[in-house]
mmCIF file with all atom_site columns, C-alpha atoms in Angstrom:
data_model
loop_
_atom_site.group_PDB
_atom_site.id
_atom_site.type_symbol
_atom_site.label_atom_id
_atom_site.label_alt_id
_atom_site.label_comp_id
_atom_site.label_asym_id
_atom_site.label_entity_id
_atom_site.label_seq_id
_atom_site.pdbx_PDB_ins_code
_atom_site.Cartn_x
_atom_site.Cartn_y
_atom_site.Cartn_z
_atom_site.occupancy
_atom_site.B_iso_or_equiv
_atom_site.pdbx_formal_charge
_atom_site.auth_seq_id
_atom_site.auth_comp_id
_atom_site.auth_asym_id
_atom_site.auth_atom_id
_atom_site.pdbx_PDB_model_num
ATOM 1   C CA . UNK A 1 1   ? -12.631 -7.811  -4.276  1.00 79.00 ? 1   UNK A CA 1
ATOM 2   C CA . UNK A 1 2   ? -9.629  -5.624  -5.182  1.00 84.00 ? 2   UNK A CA 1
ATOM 3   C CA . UNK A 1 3   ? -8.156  -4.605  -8.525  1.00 85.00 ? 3   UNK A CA 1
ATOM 4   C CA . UNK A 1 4   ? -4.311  -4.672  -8.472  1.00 85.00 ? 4   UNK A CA 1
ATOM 5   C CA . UNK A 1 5   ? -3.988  -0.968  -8.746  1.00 85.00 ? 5   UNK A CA 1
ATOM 6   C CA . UNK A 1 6   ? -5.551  -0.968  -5.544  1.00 89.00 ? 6   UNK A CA 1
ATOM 7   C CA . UNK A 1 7   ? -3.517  -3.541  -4.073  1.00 91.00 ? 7   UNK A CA 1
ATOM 8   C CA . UNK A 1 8   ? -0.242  -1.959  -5.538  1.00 90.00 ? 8   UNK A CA 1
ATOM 9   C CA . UNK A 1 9   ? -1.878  1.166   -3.507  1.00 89.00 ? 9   UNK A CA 1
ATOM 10  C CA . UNK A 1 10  ? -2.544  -0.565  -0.374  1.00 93.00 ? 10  UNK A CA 1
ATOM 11  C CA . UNK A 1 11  ? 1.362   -1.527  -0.299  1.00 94.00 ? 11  UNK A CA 1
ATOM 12  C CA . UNK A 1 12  ? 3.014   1.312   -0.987  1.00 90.00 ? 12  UNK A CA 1
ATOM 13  C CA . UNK A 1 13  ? 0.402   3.655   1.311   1.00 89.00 ? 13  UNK A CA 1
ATOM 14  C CA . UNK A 1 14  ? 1.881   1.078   4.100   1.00 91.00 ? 14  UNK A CA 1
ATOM 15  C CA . UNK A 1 15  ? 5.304   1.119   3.320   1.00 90.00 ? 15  UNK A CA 1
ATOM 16  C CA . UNK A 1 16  ? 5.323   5.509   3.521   1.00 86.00 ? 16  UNK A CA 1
ATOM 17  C CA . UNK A 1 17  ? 3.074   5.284   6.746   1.00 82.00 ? 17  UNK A CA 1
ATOM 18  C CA . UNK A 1 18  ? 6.280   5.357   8.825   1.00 68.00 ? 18  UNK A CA 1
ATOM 19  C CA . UNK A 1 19  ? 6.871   9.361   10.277  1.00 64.00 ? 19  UNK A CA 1
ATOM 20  C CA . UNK A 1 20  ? 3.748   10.598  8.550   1.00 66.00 ? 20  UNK A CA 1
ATOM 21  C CA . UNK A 1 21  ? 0.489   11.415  9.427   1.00 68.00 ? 21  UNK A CA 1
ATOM 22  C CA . UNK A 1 22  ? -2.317  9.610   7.320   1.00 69.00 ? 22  UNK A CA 1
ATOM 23  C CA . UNK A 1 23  ? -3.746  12.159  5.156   1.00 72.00 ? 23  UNK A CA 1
ATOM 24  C CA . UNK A 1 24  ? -0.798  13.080  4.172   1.00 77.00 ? 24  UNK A CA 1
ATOM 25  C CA . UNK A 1 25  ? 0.560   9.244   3.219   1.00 77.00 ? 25  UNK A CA 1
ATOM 26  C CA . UNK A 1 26  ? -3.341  9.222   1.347   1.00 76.00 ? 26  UNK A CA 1
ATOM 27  C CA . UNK A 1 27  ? -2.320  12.406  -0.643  1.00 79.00 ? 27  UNK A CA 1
ATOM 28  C CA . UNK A 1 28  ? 1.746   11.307  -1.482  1.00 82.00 ? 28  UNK A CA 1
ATOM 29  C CA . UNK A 1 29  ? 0.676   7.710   -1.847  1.00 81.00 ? 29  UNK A CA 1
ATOM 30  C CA . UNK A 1 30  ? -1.689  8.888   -4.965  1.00 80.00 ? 30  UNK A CA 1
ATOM 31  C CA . UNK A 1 31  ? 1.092   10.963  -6.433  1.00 80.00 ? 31  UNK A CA 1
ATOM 32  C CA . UNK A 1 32  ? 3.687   8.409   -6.368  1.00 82.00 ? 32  UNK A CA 1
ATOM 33  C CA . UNK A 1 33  ? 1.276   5.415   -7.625  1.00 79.00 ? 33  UNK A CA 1
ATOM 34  C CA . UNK A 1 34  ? -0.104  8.286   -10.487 1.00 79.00 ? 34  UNK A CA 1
ATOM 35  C CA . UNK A 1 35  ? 3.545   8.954   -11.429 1.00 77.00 ? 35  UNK A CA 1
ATOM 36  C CA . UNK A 1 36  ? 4.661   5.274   -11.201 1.00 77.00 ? 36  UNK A CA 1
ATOM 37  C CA . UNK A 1 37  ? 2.121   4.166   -13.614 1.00 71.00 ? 37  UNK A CA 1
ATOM 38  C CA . UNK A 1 38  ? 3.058   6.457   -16.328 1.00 67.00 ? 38  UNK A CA 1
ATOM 39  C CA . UNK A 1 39  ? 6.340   5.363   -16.166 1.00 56.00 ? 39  UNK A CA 1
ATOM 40  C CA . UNK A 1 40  ? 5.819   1.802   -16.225 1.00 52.00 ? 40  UNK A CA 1
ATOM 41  C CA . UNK A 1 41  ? 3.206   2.011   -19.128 1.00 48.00 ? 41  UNK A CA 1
ATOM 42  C CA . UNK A 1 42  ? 5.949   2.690   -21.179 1.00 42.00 ? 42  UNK A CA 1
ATOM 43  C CA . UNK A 1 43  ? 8.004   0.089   -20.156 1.00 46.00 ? 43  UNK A CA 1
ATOM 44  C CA . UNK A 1 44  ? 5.302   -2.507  -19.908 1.00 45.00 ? 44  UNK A CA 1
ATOM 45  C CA . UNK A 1 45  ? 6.283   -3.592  -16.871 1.00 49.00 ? 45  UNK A CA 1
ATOM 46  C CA . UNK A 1 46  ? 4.468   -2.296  -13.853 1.00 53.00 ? 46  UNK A CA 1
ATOM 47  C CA . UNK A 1 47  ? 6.484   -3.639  -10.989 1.00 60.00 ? 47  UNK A CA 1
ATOM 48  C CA . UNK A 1 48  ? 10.134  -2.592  -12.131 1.00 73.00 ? 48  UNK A CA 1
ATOM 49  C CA . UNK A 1 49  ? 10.449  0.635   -12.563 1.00 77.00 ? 49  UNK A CA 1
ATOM 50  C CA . UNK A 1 50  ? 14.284  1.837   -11.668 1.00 84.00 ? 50  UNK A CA 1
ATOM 51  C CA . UNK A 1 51  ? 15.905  2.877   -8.492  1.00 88.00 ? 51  UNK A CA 1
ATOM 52  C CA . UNK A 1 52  ? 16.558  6.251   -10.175 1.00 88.00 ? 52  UNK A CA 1
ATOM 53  C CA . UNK A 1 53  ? 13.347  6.763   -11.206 1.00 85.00 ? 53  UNK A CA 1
ATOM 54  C CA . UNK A 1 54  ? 12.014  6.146   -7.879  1.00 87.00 ? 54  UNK A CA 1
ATOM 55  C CA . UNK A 1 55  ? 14.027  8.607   -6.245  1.00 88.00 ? 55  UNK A CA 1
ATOM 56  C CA . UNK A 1 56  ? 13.279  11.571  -8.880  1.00 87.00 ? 56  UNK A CA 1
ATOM 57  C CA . UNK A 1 57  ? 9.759   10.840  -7.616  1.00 86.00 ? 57  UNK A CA 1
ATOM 58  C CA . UNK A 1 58  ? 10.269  11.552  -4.019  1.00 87.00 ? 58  UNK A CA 1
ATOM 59  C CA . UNK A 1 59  ? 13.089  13.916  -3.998  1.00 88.00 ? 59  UNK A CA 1
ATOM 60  C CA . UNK A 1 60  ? 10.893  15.960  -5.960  1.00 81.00 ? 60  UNK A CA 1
ATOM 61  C CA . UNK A 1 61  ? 9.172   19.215  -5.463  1.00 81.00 ? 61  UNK A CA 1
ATOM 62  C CA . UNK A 1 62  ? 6.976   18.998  -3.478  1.00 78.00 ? 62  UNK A CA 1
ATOM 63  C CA . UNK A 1 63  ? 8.608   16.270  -1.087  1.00 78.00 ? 63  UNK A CA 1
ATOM 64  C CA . UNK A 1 64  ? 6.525   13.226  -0.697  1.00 82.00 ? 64  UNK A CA 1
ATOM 65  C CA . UNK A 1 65  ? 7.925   11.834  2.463   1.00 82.00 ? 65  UNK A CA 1
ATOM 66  C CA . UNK A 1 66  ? 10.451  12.920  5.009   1.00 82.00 ? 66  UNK A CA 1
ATOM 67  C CA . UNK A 1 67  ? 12.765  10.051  4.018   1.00 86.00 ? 67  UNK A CA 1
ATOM 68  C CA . UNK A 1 68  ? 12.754  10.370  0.343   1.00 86.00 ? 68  UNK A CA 1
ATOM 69  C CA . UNK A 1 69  ? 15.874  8.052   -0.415  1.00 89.00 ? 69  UNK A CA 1
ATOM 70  C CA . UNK A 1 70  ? 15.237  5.509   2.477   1.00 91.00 ? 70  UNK A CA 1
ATOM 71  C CA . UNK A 1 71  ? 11.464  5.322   0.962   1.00 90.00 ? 71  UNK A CA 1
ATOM 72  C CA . UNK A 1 72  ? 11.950  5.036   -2.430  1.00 90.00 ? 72  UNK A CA 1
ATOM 73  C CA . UNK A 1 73  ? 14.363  1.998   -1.709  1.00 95.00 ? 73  UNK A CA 1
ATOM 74  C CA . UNK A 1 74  ? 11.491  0.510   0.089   1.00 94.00 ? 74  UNK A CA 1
ATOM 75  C CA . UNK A 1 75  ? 9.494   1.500   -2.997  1.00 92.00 ? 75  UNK A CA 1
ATOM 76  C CA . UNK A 1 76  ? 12.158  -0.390  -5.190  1.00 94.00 ? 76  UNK A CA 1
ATOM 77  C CA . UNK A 1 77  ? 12.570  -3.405  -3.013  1.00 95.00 ? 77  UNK A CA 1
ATOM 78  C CA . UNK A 1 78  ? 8.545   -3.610  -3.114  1.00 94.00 ? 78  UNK A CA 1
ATOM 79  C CA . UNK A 1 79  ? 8.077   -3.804  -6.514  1.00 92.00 ? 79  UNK A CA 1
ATOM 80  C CA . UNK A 1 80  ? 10.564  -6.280  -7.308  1.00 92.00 ? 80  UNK A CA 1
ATOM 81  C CA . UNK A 1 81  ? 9.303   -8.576  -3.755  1.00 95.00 ? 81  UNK A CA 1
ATOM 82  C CA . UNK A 1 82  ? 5.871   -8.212  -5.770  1.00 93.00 ? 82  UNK A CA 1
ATOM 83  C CA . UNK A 1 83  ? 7.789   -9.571  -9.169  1.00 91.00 ? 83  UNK A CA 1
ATOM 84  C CA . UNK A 1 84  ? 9.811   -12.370 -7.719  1.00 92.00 ? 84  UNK A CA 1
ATOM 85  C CA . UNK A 1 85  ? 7.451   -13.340 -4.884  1.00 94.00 ? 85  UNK A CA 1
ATOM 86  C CA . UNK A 1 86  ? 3.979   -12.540 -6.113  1.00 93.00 ? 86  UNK A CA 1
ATOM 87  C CA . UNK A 1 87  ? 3.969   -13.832 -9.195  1.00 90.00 ? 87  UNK A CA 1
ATOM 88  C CA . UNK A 1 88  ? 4.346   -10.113 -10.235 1.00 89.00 ? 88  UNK A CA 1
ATOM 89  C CA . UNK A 1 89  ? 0.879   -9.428  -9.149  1.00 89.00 ? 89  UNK A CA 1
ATOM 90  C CA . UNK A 1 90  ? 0.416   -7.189  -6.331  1.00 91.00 ? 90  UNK A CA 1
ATOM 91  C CA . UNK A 1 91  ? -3.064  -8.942  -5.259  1.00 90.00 ? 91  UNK A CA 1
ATOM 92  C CA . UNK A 1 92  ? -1.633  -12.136 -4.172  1.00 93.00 ? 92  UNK A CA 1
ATOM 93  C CA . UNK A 1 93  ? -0.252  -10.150 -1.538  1.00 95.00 ? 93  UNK A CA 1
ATOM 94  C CA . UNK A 1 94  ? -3.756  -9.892  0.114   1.00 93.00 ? 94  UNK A CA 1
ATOM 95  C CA . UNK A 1 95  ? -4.858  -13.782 -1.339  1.00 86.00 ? 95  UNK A CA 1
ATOM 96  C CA . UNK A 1 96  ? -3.993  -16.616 -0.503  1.00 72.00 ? 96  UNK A CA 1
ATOM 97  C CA . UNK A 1 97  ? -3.626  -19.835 -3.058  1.00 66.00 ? 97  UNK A CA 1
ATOM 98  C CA . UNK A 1 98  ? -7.683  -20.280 -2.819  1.00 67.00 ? 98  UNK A CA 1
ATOM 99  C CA . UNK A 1 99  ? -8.408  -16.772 -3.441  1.00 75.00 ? 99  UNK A CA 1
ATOM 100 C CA . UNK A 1 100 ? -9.770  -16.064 0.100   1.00 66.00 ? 100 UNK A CA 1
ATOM 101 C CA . UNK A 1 101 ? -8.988  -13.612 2.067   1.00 72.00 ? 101 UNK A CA 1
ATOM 102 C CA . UNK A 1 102 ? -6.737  -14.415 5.173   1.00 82.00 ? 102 UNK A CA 1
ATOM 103 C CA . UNK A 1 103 ? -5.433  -12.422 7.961   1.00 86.00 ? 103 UNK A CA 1
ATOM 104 C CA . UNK A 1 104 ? -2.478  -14.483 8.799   1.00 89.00 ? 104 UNK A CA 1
ATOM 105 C CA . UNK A 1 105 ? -1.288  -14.703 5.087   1.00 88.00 ? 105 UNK A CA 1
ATOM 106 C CA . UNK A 1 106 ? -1.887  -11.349 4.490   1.00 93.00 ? 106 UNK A CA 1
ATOM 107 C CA . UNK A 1 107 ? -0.028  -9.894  7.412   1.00 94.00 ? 107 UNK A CA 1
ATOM 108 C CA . UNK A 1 108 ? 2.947   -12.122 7.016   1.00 96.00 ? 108 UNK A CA 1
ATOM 109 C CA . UNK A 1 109 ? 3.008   -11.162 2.750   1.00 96.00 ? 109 UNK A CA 1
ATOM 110 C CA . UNK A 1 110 ? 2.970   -7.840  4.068   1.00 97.00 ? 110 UNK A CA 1
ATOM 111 C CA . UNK A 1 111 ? 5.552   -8.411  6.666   1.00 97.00 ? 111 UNK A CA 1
ATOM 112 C CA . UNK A 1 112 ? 7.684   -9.799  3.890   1.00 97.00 ? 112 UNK A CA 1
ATOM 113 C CA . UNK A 1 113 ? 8.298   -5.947  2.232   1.00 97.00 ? 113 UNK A CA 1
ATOM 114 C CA . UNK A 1 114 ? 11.150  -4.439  3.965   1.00 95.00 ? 114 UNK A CA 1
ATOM 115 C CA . UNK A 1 115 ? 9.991   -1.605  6.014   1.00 93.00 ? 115 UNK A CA 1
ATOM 116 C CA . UNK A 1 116 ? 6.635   -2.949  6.831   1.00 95.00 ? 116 UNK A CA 1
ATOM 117 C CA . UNK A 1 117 ? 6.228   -4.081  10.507  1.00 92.00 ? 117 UNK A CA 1
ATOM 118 C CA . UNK A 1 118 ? 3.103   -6.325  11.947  1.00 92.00 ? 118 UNK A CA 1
ATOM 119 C CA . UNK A 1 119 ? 1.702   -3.124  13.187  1.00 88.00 ? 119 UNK A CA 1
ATOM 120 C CA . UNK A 1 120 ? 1.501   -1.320  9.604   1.00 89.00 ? 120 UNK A CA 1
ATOM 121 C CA . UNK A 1 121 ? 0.484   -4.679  8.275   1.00 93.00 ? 121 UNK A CA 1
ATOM 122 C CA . UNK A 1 122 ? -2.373  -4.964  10.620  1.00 89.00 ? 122 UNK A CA 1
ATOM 123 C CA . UNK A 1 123 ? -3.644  -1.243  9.767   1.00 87.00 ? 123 UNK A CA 1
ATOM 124 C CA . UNK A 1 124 ? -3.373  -2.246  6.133   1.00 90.00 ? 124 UNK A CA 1
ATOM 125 C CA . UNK A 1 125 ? -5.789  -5.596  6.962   1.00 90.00 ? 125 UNK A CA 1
ATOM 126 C CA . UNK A 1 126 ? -7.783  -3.454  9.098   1.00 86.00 ? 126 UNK A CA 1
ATOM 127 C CA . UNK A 1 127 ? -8.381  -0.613  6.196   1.00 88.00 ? 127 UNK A CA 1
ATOM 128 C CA . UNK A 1 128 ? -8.793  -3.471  3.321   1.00 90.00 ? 128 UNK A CA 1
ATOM 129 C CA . UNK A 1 129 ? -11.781 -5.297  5.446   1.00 86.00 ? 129 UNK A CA 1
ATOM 130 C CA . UNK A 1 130 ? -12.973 -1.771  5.890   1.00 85.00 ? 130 UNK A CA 1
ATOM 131 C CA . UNK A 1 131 ? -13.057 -1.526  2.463   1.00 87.00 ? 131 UNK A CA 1
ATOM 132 C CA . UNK A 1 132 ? -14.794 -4.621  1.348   1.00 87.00 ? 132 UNK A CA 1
ATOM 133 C CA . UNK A 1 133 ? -17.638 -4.189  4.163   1.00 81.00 ? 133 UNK A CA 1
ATOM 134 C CA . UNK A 1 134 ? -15.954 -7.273  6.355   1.00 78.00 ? 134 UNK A CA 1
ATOM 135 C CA . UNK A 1 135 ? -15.766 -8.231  9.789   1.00 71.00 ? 135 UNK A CA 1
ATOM 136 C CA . UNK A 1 136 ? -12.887 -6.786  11.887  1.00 71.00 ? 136 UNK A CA 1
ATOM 137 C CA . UNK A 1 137 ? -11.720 -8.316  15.251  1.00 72.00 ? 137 UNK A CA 1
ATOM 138 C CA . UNK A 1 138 ? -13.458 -6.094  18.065  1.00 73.00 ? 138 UNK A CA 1
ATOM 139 C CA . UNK A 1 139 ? -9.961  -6.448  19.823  1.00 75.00 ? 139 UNK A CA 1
ATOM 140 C CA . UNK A 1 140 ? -7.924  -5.620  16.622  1.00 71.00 ? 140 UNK A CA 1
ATOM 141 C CA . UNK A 1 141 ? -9.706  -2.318  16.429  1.00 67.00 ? 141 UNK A CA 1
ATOM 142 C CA . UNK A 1 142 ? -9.155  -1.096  19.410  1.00 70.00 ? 142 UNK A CA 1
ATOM 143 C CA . UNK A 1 143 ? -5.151  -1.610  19.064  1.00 72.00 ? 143 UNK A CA 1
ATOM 144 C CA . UNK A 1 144 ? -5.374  -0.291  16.210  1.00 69.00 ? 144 UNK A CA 1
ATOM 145 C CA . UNK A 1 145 ? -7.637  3.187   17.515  1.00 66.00 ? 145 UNK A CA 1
ATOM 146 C CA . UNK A 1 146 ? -5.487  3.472   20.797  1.00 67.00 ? 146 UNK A CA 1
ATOM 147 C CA . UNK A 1 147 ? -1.955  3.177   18.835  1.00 65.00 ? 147 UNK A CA 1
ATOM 148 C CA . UNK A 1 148 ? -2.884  5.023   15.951  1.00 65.00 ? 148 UNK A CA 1
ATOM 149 C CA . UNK A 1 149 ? -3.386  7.913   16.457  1.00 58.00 ? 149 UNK A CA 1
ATOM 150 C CA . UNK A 1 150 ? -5.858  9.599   13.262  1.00 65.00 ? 150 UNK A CA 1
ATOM 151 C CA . UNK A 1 151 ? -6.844  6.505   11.802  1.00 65.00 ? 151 UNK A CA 1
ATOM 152 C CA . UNK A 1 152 ? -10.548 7.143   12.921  1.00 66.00 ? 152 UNK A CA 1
ATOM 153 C CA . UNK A 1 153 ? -10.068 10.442  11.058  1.00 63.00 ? 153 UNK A CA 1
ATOM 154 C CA . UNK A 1 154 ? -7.815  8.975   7.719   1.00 71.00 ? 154 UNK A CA 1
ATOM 155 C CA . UNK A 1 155 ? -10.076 5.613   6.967   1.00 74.00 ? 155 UNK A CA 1
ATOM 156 C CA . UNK A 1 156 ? -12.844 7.502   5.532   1.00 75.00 ? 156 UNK A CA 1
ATOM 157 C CA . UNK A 1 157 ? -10.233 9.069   2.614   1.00 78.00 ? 157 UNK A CA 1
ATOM 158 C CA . UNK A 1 158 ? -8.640  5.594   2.463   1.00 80.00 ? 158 UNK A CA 1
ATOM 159 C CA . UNK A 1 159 ? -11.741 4.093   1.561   1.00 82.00 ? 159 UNK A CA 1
ATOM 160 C CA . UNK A 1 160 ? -13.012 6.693   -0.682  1.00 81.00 ? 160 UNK A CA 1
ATOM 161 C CA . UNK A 1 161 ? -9.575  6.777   -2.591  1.00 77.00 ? 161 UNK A CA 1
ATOM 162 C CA . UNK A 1 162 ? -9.426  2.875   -2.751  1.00 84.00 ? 162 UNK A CA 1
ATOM 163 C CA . UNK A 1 163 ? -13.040 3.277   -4.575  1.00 84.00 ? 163 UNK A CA 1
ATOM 164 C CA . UNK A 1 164 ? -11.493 6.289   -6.903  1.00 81.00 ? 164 UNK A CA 1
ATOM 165 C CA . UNK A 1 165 ? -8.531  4.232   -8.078  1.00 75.00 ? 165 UNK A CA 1
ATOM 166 C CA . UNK A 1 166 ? -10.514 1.604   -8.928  1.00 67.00 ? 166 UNK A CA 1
ATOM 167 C CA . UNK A 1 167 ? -12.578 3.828   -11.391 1.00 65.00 ? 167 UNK A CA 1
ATOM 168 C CA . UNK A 1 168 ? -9.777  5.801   -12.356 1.00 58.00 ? 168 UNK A CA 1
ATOM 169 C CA . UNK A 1 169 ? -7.197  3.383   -13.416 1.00 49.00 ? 169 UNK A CA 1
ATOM 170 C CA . UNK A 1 170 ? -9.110  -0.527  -13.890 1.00 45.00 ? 170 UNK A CA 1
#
């Protein structure tokens, strides 16, 4: 199973995967979540942080993505699609209504965030069955290796820093 931080995590890592290579989404994505979470602990409300907020975050020094406005909208947009949709739990974004994991609902939840496209969402299934030790699709995988290029290098720090922020910040 998953812990919400890590689910929260999996969604934003997908949403900054566009024009950046992995490691470097890995790294940023940990920063922004870090820096997210001490905002919202304040405000009690993990999923809503503001706009403005959001963009002080990646137009900061150093940058975290090479689209810092267009991303942090998509940040924005996420975490209130994850409030209004998701009950305001980021895990039901990767369950469906009987708690078991799906590939169909969870590429079309992902699908749902603006900026995420069947391909990202597919990586993101394909890293989260990593993660739990779970069967992948023999012909998934190799879409995935052939268009992507890195992955094979990137899942190994996806998977250790899915089992970090689940230590770090359960």
């Amino acid at each position: 199973m998953i812990n919400e931080n890590q689910a929260f995590y999996l969604i934003i890592k997908t949403l900054l995967s566009q024009n950046q290579c992995q490691k470097t989404v890995v790294k940023n994505t940990s920063i922004i979540i870090k820096r997210l979470l001490d905002e919202t602990e304040m405000n009690n409300s993990i999923y809503c942080p503001s706009l403005e907020h959001i963009n002080s975050i990646m137009n900061g020094k150093p940058a975290l993505h090479r689209f810092p406005n267009k991303m942090a909208r998509y940040i924005y947009l996420a975490c209130w699609n994850i409030y209004e949709n998701f009950n305001n739990s980021a895990r039901n974004v990767f369950f469906d209504k009987e708690n078991i994991l799906s590939k169909d609902v969870i590429i079309a939840n992902l699908c749902s965030f603006k900026g995420i496209s069947s391909h990202k969402a597919e990586i993101t299934y394909f890293i989260l069955n990593t993660y739990l030790n779970r069967f992948i699709d023999s012909q998934l995988l190799n879409k995935l290796l052939k268009s992507c290029c890195n992955l094979e290098y990137s899942i190994s720090e996806e998977i250790d820093y899915l089992q970090n922020i689940h230590h770090q910040l359960s």
